[in-house]
Coordinates of C-alpha atoms in Angstrom, one line a residue:
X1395 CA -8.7 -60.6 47.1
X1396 CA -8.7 -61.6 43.0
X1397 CA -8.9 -64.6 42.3
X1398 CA -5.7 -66.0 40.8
X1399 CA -7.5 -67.7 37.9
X1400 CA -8.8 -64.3 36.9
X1401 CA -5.2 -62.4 37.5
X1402 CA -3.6 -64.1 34.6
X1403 CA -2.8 -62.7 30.8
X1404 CA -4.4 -63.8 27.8
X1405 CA -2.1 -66.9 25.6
X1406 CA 0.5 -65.3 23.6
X1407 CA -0.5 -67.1 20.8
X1408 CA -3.9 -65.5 20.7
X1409 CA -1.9 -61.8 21.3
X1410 CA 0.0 -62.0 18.1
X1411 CA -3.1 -63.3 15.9
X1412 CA -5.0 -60.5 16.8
X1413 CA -1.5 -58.5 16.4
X1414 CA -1.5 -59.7 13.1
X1415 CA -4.9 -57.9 12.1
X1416 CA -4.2 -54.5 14.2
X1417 CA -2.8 -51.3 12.4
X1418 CA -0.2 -51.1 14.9
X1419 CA 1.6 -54.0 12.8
X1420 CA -0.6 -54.1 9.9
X1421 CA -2.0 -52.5 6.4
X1422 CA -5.3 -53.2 8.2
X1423 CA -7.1 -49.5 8.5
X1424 CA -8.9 -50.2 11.8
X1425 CA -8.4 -52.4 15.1
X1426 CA -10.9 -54.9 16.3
X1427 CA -14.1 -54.0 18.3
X1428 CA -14.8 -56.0 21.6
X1429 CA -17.2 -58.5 20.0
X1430 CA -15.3 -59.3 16.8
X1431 CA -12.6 -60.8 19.2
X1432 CA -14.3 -64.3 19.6
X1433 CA -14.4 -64.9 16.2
X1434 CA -11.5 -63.6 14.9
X1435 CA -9.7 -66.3 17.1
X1436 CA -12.0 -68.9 16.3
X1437 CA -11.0 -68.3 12.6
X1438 CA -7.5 -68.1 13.4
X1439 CA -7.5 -71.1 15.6
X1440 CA -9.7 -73.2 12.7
X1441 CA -6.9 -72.2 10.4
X1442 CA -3.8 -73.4 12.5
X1443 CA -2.1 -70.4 11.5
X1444 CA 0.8 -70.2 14.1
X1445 CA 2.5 -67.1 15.0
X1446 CA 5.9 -66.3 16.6
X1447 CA 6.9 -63.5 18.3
X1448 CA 10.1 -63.3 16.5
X1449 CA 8.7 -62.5 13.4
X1450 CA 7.5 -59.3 14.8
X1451 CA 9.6 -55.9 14.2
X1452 CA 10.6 -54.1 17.5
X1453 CA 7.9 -51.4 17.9
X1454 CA 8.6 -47.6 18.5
X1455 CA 7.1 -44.7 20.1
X1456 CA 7.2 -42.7 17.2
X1457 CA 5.3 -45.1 14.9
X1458 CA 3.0 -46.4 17.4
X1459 CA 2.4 -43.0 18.3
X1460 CA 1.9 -42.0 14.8
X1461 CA -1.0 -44.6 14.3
X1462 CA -2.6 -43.7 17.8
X1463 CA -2.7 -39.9 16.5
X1464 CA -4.3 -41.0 13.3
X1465 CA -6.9 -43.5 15.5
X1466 CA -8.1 -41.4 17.9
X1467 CA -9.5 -39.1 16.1
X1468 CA -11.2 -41.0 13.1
X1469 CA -15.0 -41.2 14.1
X1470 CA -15.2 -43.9 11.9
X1471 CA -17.9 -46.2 13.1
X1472 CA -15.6 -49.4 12.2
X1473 CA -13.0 -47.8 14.4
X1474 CA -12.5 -50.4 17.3
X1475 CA -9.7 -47.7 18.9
X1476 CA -12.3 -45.2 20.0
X1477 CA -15.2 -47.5 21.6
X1478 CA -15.0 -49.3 24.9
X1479 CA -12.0 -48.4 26.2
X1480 CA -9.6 -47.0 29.0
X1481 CA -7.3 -43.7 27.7
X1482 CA -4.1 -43.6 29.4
X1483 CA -1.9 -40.2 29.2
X1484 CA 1.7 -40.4 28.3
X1485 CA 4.1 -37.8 29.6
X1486 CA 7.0 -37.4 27.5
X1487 CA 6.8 -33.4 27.5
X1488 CA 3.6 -33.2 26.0
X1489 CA 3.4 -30.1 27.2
X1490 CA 3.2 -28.2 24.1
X1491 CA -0.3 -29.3 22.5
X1492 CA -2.7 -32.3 23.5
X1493 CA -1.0 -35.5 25.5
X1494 CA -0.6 -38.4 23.9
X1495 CA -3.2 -41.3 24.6
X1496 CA -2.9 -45.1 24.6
X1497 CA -6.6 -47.0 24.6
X1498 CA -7.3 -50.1 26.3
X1499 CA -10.0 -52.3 25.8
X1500 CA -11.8 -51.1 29.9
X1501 CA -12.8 -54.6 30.9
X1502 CA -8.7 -56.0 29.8
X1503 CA -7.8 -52.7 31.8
X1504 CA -10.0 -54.0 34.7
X1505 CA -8.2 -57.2 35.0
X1506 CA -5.2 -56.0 34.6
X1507 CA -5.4 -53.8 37.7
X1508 CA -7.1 -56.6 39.6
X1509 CA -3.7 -58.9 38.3
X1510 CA -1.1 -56.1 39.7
X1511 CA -3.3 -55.9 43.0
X1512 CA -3.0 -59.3 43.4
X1513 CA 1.0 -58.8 42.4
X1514 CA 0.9 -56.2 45.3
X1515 CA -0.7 -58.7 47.7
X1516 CA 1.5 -61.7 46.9
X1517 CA 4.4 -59.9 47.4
X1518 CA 3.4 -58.4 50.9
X1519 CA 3.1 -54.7 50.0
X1520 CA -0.1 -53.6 50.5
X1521 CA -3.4 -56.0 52.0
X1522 CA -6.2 -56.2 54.0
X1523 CA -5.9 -54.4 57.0
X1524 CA -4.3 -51.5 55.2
X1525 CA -5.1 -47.9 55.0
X1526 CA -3.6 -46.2 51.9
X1527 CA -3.6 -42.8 51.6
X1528 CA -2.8 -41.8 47.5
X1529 CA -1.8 -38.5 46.9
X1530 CA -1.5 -38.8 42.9
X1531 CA -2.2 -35.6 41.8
X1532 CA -1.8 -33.4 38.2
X1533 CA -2.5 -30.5 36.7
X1534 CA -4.4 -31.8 33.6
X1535 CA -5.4 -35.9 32.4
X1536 CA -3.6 -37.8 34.4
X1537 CA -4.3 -41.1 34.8
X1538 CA -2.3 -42.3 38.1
X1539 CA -4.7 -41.5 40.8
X1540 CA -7.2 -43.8 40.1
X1541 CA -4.7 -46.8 38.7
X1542 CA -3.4 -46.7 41.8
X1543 CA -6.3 -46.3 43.5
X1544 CA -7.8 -49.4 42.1
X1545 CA -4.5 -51.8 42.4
X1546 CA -4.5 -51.1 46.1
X1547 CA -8.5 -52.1 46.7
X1548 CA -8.1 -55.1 44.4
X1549 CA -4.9 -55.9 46.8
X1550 CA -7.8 -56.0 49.5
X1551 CA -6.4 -52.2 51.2
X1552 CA -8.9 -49.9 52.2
X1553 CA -8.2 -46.4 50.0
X1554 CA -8.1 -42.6 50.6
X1555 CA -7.3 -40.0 47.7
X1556 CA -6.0 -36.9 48.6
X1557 CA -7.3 -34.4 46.1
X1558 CA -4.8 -31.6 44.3
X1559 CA -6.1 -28.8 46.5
X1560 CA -5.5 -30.8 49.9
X1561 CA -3.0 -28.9 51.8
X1562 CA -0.1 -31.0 53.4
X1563 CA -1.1 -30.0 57.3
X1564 CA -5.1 -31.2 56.0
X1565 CA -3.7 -34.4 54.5
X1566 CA -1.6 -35.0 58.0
X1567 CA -4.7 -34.5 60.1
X1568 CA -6.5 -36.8 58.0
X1569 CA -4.1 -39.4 58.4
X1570 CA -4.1 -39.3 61.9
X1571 CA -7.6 -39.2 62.0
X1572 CA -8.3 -42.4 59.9
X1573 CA -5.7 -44.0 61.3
X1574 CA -4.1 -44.4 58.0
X1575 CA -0.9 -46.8 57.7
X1576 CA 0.6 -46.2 54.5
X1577 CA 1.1 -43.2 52.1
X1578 CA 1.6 -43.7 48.3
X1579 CA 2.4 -40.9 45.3
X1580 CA 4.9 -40.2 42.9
X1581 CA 8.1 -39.8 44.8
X1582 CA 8.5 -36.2 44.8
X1583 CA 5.1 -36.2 46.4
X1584 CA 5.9 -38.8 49.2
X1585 CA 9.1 -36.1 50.0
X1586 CA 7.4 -33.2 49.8
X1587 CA 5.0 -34.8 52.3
X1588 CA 7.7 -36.1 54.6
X1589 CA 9.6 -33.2 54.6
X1590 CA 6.6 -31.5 55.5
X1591 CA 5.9 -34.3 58.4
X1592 CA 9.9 -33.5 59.8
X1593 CA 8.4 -29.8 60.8
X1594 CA 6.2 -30.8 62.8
X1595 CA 6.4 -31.2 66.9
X1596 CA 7.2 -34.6 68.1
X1597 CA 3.8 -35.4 69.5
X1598 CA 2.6 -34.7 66.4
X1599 CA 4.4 -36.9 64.7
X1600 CA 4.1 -39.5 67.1
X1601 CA 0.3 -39.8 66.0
X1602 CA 1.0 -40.9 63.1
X1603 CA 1.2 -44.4 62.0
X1604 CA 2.7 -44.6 58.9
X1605 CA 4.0 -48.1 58.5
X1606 CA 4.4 -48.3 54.4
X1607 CA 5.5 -45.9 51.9
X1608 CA 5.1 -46.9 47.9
X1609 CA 6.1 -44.5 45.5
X1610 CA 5.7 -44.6 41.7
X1611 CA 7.1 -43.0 38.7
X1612 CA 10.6 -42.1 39.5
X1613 CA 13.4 -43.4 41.5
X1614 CA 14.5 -42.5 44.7
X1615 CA 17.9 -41.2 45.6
X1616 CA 20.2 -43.1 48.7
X1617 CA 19.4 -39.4 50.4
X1618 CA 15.6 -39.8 49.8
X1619 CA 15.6 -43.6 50.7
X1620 CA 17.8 -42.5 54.2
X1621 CA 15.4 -39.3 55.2
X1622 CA 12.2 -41.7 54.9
X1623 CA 14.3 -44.5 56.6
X1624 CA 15.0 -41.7 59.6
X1625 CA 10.9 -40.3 60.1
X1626 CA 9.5 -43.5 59.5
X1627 CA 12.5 -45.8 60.8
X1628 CA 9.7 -48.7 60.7
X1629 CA 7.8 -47.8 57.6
X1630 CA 8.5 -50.7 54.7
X1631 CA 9.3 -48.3 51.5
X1632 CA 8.0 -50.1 48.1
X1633 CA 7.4 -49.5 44.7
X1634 CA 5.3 -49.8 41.6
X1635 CA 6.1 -49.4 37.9
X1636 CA 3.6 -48.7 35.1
X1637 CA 3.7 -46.9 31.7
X1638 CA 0.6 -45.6 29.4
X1639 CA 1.0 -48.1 26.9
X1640 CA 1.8 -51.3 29.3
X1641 CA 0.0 -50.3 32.4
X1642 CA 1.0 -51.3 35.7
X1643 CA 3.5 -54.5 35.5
X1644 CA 5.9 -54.8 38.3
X1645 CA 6.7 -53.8 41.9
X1646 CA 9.4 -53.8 44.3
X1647 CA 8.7 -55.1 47.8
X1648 CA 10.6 -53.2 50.4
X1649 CA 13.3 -56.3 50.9
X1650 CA 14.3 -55.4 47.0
X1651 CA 14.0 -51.3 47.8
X1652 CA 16.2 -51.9 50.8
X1653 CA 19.1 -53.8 49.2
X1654 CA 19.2 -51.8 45.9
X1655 CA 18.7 -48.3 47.5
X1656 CA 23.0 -47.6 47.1
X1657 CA 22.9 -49.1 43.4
X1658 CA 22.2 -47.6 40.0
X1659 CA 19.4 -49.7 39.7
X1660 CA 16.2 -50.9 40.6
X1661 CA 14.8 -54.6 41.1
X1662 CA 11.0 -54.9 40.4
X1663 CA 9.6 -58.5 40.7
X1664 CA 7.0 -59.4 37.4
X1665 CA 5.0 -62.2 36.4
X1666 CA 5.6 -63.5 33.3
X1667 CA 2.1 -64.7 33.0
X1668 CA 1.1 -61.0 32.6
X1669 CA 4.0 -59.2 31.1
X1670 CA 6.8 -61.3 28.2
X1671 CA 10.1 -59.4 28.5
X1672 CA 13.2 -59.2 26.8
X1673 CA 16.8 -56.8 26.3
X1674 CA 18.2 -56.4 23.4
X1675 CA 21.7 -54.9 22.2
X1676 CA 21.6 -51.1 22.5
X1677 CA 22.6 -51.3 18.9
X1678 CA 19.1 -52.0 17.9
X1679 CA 18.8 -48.1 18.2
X1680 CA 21.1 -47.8 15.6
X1681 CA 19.3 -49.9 12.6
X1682 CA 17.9 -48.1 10.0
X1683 CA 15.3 -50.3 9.1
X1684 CA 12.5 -50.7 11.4
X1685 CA 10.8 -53.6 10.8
X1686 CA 14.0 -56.1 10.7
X1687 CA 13.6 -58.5 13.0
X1688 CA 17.0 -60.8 12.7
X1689 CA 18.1 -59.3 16.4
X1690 CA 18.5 -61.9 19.2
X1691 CA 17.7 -60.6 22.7
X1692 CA 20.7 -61.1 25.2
X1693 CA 20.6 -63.8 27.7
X1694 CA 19.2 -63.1 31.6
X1695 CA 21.7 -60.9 33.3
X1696 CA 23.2 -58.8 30.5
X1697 CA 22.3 -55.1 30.8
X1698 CA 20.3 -53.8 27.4
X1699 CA 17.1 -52.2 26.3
X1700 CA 13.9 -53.0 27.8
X1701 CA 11.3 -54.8 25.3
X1702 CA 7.6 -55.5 26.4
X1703 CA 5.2 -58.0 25.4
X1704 CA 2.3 -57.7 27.3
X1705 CA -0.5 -60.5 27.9
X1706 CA -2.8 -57.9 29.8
X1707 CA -3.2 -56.4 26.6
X1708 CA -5.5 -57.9 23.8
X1709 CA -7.6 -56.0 21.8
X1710 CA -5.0 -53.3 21.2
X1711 CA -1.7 -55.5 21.7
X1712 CA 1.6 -53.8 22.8
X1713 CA 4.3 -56.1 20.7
X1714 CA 7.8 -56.0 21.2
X1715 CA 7.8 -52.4 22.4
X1716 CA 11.0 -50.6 22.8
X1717 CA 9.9 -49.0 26.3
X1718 CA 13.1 -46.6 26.8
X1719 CA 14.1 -48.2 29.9
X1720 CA 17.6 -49.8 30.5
X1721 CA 17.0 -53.1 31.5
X1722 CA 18.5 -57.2 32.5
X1723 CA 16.7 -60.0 33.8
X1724 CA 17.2 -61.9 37.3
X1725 CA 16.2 -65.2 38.7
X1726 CA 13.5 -64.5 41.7
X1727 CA 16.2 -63.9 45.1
X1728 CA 15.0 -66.9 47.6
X1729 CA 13.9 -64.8 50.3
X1730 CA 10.8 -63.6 47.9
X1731 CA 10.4 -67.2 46.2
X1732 CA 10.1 -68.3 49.9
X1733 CA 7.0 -66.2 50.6
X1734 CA 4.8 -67.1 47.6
X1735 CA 2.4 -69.8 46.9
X1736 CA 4.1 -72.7 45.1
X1737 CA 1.6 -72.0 42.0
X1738 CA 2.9 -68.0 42.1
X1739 CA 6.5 -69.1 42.6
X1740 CA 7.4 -70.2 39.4
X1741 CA 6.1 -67.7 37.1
X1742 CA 7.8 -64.4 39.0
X1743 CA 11.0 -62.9 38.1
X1744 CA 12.9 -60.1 38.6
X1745 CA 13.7 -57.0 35.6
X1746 CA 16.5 -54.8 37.1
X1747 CA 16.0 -51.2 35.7
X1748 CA 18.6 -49.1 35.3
X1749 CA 16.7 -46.0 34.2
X1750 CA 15.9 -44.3 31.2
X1751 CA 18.3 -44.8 28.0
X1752 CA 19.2 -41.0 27.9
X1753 CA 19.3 -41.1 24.1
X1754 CA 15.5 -41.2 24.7
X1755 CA 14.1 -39.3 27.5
X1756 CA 14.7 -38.1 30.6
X1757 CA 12.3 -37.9 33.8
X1758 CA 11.6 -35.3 36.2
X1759 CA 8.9 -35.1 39.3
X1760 CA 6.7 -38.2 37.4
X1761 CA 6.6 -37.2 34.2
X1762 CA 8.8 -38.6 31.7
X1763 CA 10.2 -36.2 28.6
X1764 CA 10.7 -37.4 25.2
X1765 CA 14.1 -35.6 23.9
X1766 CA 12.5 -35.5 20.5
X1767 CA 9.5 -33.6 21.7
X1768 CA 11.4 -31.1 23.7
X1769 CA 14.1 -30.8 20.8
X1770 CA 10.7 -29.6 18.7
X1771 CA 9.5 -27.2 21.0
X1772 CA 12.9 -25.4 21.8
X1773 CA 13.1 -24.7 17.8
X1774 CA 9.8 -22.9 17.7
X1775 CA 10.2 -20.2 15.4
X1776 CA 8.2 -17.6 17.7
X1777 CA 10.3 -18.4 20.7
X1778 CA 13.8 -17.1 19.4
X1779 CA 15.7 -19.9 21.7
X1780 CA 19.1 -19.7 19.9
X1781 CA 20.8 -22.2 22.5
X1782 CA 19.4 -24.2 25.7
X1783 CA 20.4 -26.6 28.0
X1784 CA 18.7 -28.7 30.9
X1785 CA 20.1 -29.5 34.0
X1786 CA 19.0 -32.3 35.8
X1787 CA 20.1 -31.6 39.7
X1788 CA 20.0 -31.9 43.3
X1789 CA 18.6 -28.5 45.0
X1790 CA 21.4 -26.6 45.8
X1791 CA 19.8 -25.1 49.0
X1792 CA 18.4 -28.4 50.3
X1793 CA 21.8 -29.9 51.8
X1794 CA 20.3 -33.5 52.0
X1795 CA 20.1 -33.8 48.8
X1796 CA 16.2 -34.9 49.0
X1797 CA 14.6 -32.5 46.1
X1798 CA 15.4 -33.2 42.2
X1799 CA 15.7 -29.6 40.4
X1800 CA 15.3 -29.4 36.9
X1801 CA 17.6 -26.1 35.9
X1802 CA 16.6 -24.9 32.4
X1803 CA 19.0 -22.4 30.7
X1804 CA 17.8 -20.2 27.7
X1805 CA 19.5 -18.0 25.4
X1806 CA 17.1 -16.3 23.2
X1807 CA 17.1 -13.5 20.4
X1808 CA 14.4 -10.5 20.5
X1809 CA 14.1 -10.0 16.9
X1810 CA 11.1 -9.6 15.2
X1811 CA 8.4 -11.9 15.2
X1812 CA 9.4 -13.4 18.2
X1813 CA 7.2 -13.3 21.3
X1814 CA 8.2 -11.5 25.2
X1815 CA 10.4 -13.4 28.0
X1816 CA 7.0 -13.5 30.1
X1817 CA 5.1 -15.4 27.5
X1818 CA 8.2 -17.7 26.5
X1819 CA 8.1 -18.6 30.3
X1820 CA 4.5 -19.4 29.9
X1821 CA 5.3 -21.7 27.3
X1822 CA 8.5 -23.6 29.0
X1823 CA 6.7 -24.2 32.1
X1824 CA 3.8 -25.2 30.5
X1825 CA 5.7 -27.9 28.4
X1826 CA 7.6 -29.0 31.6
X1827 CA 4.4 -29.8 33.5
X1828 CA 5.2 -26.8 36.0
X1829 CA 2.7 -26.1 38.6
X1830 CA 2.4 -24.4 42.3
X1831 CA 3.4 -28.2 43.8
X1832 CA 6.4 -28.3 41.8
X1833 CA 7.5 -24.6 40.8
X1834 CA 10.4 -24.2 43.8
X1835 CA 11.7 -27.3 41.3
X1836 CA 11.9 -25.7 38.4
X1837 CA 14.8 -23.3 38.2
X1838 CA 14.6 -21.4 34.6
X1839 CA 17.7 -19.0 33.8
X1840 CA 17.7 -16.3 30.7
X1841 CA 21.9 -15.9 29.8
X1842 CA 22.7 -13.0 28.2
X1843 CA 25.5 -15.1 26.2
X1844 CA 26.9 -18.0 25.5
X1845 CA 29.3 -18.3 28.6
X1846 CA 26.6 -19.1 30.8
X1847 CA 26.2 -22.7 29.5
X1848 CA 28.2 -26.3 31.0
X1849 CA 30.2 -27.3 27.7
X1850 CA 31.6 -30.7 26.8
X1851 CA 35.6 -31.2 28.0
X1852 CA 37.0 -31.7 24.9
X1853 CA 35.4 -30.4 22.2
X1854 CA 33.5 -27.5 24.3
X1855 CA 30.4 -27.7 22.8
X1856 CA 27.2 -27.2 24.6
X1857 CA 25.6 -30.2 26.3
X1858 CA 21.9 -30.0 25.4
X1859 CA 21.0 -32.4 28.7
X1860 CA 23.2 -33.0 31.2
X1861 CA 21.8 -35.3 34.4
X1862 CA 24.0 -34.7 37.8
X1863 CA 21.4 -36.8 40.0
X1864 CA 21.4 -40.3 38.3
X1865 CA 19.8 -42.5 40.2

């Protein structure tokens, strides 16, 4: 197991100097390399220059983003962005050209996984003792297998990872054959498993020994949470959540799962020693100038947007981040507070998500998808998409409710210049990450007019995104 000392973030004092000299939040060209650090704070330090996190601007994707583009390519030699680092993939329908990346300094990325093992540990999720199978799988860069890979060892689990090509009755065999205790995936994975699981014969099933489940990167429905509870009616169900730009930062232990599995919400358990967090006024979204920073965030309990600060991060800080989740802070429940050490105790507290602010994003089989990224690709000139509309819902065959569909509806022109229905379906399904796992998912539909599409009640216009599985 970590050692605590070494599962804690860096002084936030010593985040926002080196914030201060990083072209995320200023004019300065390029960021620090590893073994600038040292002094740099030394100099800072020597000069008693103080620095408060309220001075900072809120930061958002699209100028961080904007900076990263220019960053990552610049072979520059001064360029601390492109040396010694871990790249984390965003989603946020990137389909359409090259992913995103986010670059963190590998040896801050090391710790930080070792930190959320620890988390994991603390909290009673995964240990020694346990088996995990992860079945974290993508099509292209990805980065969740081995993150998740790596928080589980440093919890002190042992780890199997089930490759993209492992077919489900391989990866049951091999659970039965190692004796494994605990599965872990993105949560349409850990379904598509277990639905897979409730075919088989009962002496099959009774061979397994699945005690745990933790699933990542989208919620679970009440249906899903009720179909695992009924195969695995003595399996703890957990979660973790993590992000490109903040890395892993919280989980939920199954005694938060259980309790919030019927609300519109989520409870993961954080330590503020590794992540700073506040939630602001939705209005923030709404200011036109982007560096003010004269906003107060809302007291613990009011529901806002989700800001991070993180600690784990240093040589390339993450500073006030508008995340895009929908977010209010908790005191730690006592039945958790009652199971940690009396030096974890203290420092862990509870951010209750809500989801996505729509106005943002939406999420679908892991992947998140930046509204301003699909808007861009549905107006491709070559296309001939005069009208769409996404349909986030529950599979209308499946009558449990247990598979998320995401129903895209095209209207398109044939003029000239534009390309054929088989290559436009190339393109959509390419920007919605679709592959053979997920394809009986994806439900695309050509209309041959405007009738085909949901409209708003009042003033009947068509709803670009509409979302009938919240939650």
């Amino acid at each position: 197991m970590s050692n605590p000392s070494t599962t804690k973030g860096f002084d936030l004092g010593d985040v926002l100097a080196i914030a201060s000299v990083h072209p995320f939040y200023s004019a300065t060209p390029y960021p620090p390399r590893r073994e600038e650090l040292p002094a740099l704070l030394a100099n800072f330090r020597e000069s008693a220059t103080e620095f408060k996190l309220s001075s900072f601007p809120l930061t958002r994707k699209e100028a961080l983003y904007k900076e990263i583009a220019r960053l990552t390519t610049d072979r520059d030699p001064r360029n601390g962005y492109r040396q010694e680092n871990y790249i984390s993939t965003t989603g946020g329908g990137s389909g359409k050209g090259s992913p995103m990346v986010f670059a963190a300094d590998s040896q801050e990325n090391r710790q930080q996984r070792a930190a959320t093992g620890y988390l994991l540990r603390s909290l009673g999720i995964t240990g020694p003792g346990d088996w995990v199978m992860t079945m974290h799988v993508s099509g292209h860069l990805y980065r969740a297998l081995d993150l998740m890979a790596e928080v589980f060892e440093a919890s002190g689990a042992s780890v199997l990872c089930a490759g993209s090509q492992m077919e489900q009755d391989k990866i049951v065999e091999t659970l039965i054959e190692y004796q494994v205790n605990a599965i872990a995936g993105d949560a349409g994975q850990i379904m598509q498993l277990s639905r897979h699981i409730s075919t088989l014969s009962e002496d099959k099933r009774r061979q397994l020994l699945i005690n745990k489940v933790i699933y990542t990167s989208e919620p679970m429905t009440v249906a899903q949470h009720s179909f695992l509870s009924s195969l695995f009616p003595d399996a703890a169900v957990s979660s973790v959540i993590a992000s490109a730009e903040s890395g892993p930062w919280a989980a939920s232990p199954a005694k938060l799962t259980e309790t919030t599995k019927a609300e519109n919400y989520a409870d993961f358990v954080y330590d503020q020693r590794s992540m700073h967090l506040e939630v602001f006024p939705f209005a923030i979204e709404d200011y036109q100038d982007p560096d003010r920073v004269d906003a107060q965030p809302l007291p613990d309990g009011k529901k806002g947007l989700l800001v991070q600060t993180s600690l784990q991060r240093l040589r390339h800080p993450l500073i006030r981040y508008v995340c895009g989740d929908v977010c209010s802070l908790h005191p730690l429940p006592e039945t958790i507070k009652a199971e940690l050490s009396a030096e974890d105790a203290p420092h862990y507290k509870v951010a209750r998500i809500y989801g996505r602010d729509r106005r943002m994003s939406f999420d679908w089989y892991g992947e998140y998808f930046e509204f301003p990224v699909v808007q861009e690709a549905m107006r491709t000139e070559t296309w001939g998409i005069l009208q769409y509309q996404i349909i986030r819902r529950y599979n209308e065959g499946d009558k449990s409710n247990l598979g998320i569909v995401l129903e895209l509806r095209v209207l398109r022109h044939d003029e000239p210049g534009t390309i054929s229905k088989e290559e436009v379906t190339r393109e959509l399904r390419k920007l919605f990450w679709v592959f053979e796992n997920n394809e009986e998912l994806f439900d695309l539909r050509y209309l041959s007019d405007y009738e085909g599409f949901l409209r708003s009640t009042t003033g009947r216009k068509v709803i670009n995104f509409i979302d009938q599985a919240q939650g």
